[in-house]
Coordinates of C-alpha atoms and ligand atoms in Angstrom, one line a residue:
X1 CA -0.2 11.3 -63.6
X2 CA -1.5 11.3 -59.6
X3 CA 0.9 9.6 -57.4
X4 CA -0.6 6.9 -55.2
X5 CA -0.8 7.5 -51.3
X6 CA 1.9 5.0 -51.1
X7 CA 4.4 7.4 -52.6
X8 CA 3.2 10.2 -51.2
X9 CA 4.1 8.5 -47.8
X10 CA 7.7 7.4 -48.7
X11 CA 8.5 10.4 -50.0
X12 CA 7.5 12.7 -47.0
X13 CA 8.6 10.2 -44.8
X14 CA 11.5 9.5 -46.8
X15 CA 10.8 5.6 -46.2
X16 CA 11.4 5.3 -42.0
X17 CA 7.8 4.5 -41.0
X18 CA 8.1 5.0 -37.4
X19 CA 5.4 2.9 -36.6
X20 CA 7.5 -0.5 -37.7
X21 CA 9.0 -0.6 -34.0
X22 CA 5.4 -0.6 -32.3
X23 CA 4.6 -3.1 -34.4
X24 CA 4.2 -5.9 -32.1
X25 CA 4.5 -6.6 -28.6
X26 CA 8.1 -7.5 -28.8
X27 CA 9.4 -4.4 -30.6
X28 CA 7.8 -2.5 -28.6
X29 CA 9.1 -4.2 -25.2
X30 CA 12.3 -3.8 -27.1
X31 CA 12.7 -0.7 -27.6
X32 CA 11.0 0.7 -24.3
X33 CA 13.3 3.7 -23.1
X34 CA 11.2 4.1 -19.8
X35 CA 10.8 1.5 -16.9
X36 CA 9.0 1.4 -13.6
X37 CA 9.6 -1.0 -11.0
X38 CA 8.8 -1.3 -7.3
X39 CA 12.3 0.4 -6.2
X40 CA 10.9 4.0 -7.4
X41 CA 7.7 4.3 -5.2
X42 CA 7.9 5.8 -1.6
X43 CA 4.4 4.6 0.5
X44 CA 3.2 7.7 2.1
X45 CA 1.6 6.5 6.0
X46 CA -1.8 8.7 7.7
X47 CA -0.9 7.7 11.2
X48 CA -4.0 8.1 13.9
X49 CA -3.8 7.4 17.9
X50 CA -5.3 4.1 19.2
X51 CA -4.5 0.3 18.9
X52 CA -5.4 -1.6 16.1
X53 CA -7.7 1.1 14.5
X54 CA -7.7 2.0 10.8
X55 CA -10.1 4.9 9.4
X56 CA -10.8 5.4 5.9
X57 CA -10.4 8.9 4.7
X58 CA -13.4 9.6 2.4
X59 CA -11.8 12.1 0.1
X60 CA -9.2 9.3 -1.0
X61 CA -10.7 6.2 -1.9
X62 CA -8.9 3.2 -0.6
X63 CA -6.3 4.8 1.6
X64 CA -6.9 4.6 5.5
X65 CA -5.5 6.0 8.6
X66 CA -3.7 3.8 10.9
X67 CA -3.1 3.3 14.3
X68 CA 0.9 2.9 14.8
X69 CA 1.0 -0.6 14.9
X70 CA -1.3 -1.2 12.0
X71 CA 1.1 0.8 9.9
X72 CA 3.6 -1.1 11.0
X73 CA 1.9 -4.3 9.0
X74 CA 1.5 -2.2 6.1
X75 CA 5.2 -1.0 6.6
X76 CA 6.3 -5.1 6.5
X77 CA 3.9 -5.1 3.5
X78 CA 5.4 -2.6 1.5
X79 CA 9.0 -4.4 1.9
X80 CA 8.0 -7.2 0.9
X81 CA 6.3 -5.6 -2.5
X82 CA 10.0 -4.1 -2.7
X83 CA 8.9 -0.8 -2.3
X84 CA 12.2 1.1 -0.6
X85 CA 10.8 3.6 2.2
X86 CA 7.4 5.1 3.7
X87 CA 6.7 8.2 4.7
X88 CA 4.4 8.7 7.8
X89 CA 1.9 11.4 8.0
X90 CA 0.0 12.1 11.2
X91 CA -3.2 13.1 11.8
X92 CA -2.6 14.5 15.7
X93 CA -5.3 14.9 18.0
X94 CA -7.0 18.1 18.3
X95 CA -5.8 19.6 21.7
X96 CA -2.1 18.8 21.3
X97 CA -2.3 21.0 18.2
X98 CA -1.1 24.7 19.4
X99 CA -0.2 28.4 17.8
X100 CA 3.5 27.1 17.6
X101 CA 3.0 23.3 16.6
X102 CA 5.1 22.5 19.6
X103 CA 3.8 18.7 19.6
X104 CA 6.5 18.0 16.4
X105 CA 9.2 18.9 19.4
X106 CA 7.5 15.7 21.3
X107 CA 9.6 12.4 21.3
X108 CA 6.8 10.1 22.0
X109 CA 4.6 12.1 18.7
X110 CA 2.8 9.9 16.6
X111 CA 5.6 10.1 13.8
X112 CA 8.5 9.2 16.3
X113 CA 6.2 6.3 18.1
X114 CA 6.0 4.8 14.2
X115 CA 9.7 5.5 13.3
X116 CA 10.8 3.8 16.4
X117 CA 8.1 1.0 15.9
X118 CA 8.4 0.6 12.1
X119 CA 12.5 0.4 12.7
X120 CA 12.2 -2.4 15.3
X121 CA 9.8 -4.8 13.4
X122 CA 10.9 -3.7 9.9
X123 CA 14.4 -2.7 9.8
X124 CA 15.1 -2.8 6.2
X125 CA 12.9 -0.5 5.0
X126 CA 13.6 3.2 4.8
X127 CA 11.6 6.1 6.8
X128 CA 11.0 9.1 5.5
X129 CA 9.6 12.0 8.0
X130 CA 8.0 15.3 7.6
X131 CA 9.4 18.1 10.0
X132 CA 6.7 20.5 8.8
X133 CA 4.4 21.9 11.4
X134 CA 1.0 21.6 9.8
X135 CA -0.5 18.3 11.2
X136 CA 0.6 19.9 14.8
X137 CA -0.7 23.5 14.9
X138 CA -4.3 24.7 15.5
X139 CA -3.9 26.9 12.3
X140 CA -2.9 24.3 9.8
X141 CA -0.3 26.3 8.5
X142 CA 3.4 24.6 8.2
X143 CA 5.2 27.2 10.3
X144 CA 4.3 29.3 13.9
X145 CA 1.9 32.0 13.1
X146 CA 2.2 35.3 14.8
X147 CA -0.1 38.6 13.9
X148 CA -1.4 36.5 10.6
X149 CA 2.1 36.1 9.4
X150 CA 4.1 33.1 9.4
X151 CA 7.1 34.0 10.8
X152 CA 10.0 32.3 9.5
X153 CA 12.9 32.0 11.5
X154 CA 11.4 31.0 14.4
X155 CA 9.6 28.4 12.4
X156 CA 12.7 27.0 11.4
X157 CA 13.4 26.4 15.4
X158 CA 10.8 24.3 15.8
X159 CA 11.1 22.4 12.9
X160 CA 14.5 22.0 14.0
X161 CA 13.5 20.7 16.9
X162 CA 11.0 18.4 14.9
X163 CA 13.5 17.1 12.9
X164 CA 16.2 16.1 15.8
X165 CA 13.2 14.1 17.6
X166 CA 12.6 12.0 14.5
X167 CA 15.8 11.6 13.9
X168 CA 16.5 10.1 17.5
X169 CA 13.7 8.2 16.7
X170 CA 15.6 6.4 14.0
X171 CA 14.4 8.0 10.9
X172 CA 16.8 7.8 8.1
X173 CA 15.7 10.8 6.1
X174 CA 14.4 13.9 7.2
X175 CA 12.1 15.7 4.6
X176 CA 10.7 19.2 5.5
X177 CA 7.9 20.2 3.3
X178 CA 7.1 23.9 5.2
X179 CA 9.5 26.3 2.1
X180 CA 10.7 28.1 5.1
X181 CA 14.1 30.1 4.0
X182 CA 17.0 28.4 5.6
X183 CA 15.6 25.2 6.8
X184 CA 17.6 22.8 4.8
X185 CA 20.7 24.4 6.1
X186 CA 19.2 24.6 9.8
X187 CA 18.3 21.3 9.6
X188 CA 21.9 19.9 8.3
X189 CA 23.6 22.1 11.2
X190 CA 21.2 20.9 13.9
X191 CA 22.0 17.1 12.7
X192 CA 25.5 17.3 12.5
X193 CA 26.3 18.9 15.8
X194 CA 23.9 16.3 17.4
X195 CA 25.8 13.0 15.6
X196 CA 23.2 12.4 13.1
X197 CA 26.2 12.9 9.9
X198 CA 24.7 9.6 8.4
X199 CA 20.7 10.8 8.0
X200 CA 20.1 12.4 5.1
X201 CA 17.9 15.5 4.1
X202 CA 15.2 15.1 1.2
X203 CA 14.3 19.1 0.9
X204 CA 10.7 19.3 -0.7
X205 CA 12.5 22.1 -2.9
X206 CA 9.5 23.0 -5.0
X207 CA 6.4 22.9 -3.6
X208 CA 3.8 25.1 -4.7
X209 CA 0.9 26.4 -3.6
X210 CA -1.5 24.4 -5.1
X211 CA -5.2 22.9 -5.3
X212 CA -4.2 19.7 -5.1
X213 CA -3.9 18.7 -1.8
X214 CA -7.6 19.1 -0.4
X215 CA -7.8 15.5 0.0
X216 CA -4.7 15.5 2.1
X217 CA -5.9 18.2 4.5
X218 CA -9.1 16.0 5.2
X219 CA -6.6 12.8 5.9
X220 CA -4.6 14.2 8.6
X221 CA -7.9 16.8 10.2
X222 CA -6.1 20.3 8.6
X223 CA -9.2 21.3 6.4
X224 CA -10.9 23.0 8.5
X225 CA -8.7 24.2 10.7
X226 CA -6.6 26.1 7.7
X227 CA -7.0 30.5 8.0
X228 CA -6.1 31.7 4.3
X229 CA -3.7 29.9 2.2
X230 CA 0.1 29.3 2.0
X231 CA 0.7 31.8 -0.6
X232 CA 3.6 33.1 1.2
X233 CA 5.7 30.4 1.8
X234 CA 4.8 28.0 -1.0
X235 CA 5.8 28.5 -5.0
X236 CA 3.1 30.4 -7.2
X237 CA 1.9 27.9 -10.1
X238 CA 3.3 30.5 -12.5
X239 CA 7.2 30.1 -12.0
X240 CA 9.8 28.0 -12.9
X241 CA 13.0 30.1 -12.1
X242 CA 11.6 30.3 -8.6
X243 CA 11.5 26.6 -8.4
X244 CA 15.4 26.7 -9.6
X245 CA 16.5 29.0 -7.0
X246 CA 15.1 26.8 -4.5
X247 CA 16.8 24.0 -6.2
X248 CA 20.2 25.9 -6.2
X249 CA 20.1 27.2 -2.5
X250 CA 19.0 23.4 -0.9
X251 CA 21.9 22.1 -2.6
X252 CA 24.3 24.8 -1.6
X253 CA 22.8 24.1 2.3
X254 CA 23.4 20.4 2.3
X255 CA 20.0 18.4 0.3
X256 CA 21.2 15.2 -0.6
X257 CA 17.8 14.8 -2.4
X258 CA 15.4 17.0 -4.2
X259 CA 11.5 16.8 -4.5
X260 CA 8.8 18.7 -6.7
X261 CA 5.2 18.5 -5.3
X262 CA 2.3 18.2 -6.8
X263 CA 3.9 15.8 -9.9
X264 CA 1.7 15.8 -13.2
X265 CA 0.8 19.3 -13.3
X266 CA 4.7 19.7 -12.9
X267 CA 6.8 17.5 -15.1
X268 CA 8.2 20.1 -16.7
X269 CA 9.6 21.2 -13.6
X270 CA 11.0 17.7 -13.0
X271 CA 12.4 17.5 -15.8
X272 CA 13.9 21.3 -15.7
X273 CA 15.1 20.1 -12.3
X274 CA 16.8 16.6 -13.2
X275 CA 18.1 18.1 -16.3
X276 CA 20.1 21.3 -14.5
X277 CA 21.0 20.0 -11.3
X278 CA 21.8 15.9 -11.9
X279 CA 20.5 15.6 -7.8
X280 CA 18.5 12.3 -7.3
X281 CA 14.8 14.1 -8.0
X282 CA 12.0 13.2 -6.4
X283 CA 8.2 14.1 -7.5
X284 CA 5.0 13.6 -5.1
X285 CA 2.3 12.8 -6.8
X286 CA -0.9 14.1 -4.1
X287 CA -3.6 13.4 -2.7
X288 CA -5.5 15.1 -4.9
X289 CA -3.7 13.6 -8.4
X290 CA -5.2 10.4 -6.4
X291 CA -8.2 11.0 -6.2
X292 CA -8.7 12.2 -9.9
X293 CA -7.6 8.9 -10.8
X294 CA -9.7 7.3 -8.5
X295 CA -12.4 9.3 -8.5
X296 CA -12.8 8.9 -12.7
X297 CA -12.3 4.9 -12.2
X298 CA -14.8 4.7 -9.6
X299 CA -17.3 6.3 -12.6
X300 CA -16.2 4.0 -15.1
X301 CA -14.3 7.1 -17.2
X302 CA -11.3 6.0 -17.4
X303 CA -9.1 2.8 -16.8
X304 CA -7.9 3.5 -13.2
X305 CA -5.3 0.7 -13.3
X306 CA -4.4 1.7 -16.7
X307 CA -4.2 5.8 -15.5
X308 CA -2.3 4.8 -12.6
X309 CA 0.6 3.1 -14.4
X310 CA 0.8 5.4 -17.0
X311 CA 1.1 8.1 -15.0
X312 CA 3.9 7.0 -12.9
X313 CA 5.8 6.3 -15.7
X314 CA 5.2 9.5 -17.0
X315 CA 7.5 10.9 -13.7
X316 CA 10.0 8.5 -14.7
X317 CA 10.0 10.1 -18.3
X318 CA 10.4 13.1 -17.1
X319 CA 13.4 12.0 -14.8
X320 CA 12.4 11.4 -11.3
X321 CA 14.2 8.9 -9.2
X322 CA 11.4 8.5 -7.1
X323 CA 7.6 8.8 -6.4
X324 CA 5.9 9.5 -3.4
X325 CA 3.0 8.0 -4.2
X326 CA -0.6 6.6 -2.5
X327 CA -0.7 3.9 -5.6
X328 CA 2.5 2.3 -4.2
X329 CA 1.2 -0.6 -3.1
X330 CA -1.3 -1.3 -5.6
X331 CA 1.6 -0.6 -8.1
X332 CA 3.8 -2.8 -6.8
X333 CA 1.7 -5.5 -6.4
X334 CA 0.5 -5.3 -9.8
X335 CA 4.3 -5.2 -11.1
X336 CA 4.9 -8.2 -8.8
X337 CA 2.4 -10.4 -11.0
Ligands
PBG401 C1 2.2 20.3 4.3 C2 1.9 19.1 3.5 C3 1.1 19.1 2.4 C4 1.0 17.8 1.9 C5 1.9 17.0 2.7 N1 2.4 17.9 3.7 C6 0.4 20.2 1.7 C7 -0.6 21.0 2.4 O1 -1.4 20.4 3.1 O2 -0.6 22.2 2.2 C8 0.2 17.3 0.7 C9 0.2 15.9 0.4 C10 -0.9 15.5 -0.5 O3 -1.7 16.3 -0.9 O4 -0.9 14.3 -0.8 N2 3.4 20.3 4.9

């Protein structure tokens, strides 16, 4: 005699039918292991010159540069939405960008005129700054070329240097993103000696070299200016070990935070990351992860709203503790309804 389907189910399932927790609404609400809320996004800020200016950036589809005091506004915004820090980007004029990015050693820069703005009128937020020299050299690379070589060590003076001025500034975290050797450790030295114990280092600890940030070098006026690629600073796509030595050697130097950048095409990275060091993790997801999104929803392929959620829960899965992320505020606001 056949069996019916029915017990031919039960008896390869043995009788738990996983599907009786997504059942409804409830159990599935119930039973949620993930959750995202406004406390994991960081705002990334494009910062321009001027008063009261904003510039959309065409490669990223509802973000805009801002002139400081602009950002400010959407600084005040963000706190109110809950979300716990920004992180200002600058897109520096063309003739103070030189062979040696010296305009990061600047106090009055573009990111320490926001820092020192943004802390005034919106204390209780947290600022995030970049001390790589990208948005300030001719070259668009993030440390000082010399003979078509980026020279490390001397790099990690100016960034130094970059990350002392934003620090005076008032910035509570200092984040290089340049994968110069030694940097991290630098950077801690340079702080401590100068008072700054009490700000803290978020070391982009595996950033590769990838595809994804085209839209990025548009935003803060790099794109063209970029000779070859940053093959030799940045981590190949290919390796994951190379992502944990990083990891191990910014702790041992004094991170008190880690980041992978991009994010999707590197949970597994994330998660290899949360998983063997128990650091707080962080995970950019870039300008170019945006504008997929963005781009697809704009063409009625996918559910942007829907994409965008999903995918920053999908870094939470994984195990970050926080998401750089250009969706911030549209997440938040979204959660907040
Ligand atoms: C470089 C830097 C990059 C991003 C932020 N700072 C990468 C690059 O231009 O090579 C990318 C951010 C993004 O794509 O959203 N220090």
């Amino acid at each position: 005699m056949s069996k019916t389907t029915t017990e031919i189910v039960d008896a390869v399932t043995g009788g738990r039918r996983l599907r009786r927790n997504r059942r409804f609404s409830w159990t599935r609400r119930i039973v949620r292991e993930t959750r995202l809320s406004a406390d994991d996004l960081i705002l990334p800020l494009f910062l321009m010159e001027g008063d009261d200016c904003e510039e959309p950036i065409t490669a990223m589809p509802g973000v805009s540069r801002y002139s400081v005091d602009r950002a400010v506004k959407v600084t005040a915004r963000a706190r109110d939405l809950g979300i716990p820090a920004v992180a200002p980007f600058p897109n520096v004029a063309r003739e103070k960008r030189d062979q040696t990015g010296s305009e990061i050693a600047n106090p009055d820069n573009l990111i320490c005129q926001f820092t020192r703005a943004a802390k005034a009128a919106v204390p209780d937020i947290g600022i995030i700054t970049d001390a790589a020299l990208d948005p300030f050299t001719d070259h668009g690379h993030d440390g000082v070329l010399r003979d078509g070589q980026i020279v490390n060590d001397e790099s990690v003076d100016q960034i130094v240097e970059g990350a002392l001025r934003q620090a005076e500034a008032g910035a509570d975290i200092i984040a290089p993103s340049d994968m110069m050797d030694g940097r991290i450790g630098a950077i801690r030295l340079a702080l401590d000696e100068a008072g700054f114990q009490d700000v803290g280092i978020l070391s982009y600890t595996a950033k590769y070299a990838s595809a994804f940030y085209g839209p990025y070098r548009e935003a803060i006026g790099t794109g063209g200016l970029l000779q070859g690629d940053k093959n030799t600073y940045y981590v190949d796509p290919a390796n994951s070990e190379d992502a944990m030595r990083e990891a191990e050697m910014d702790i041992a130097e004094g991170a008190d935070m880690l980041m992978v950048k991009p994010g999707m095409p590197y949970l597994d990275i994330v998660y290899r990351m949360k998983q063997e060091t128990g650091m707080p993790v962080f995970v950019y997801q870039v300008s170019g992860e945006y504008s997929m999104i963005e781009s697809a929803a704009a063409n009625g392929f996918i559910d942007g709203q829907r994409a965008m959620m999903e995918s920053l829960l999908a870094f939470k899965r994984a195990g970050a503790d926080g998401i750089l992320t250009y969706h911030a505020l549209r997440a938040a606001e979204l959660m907040a309804n």
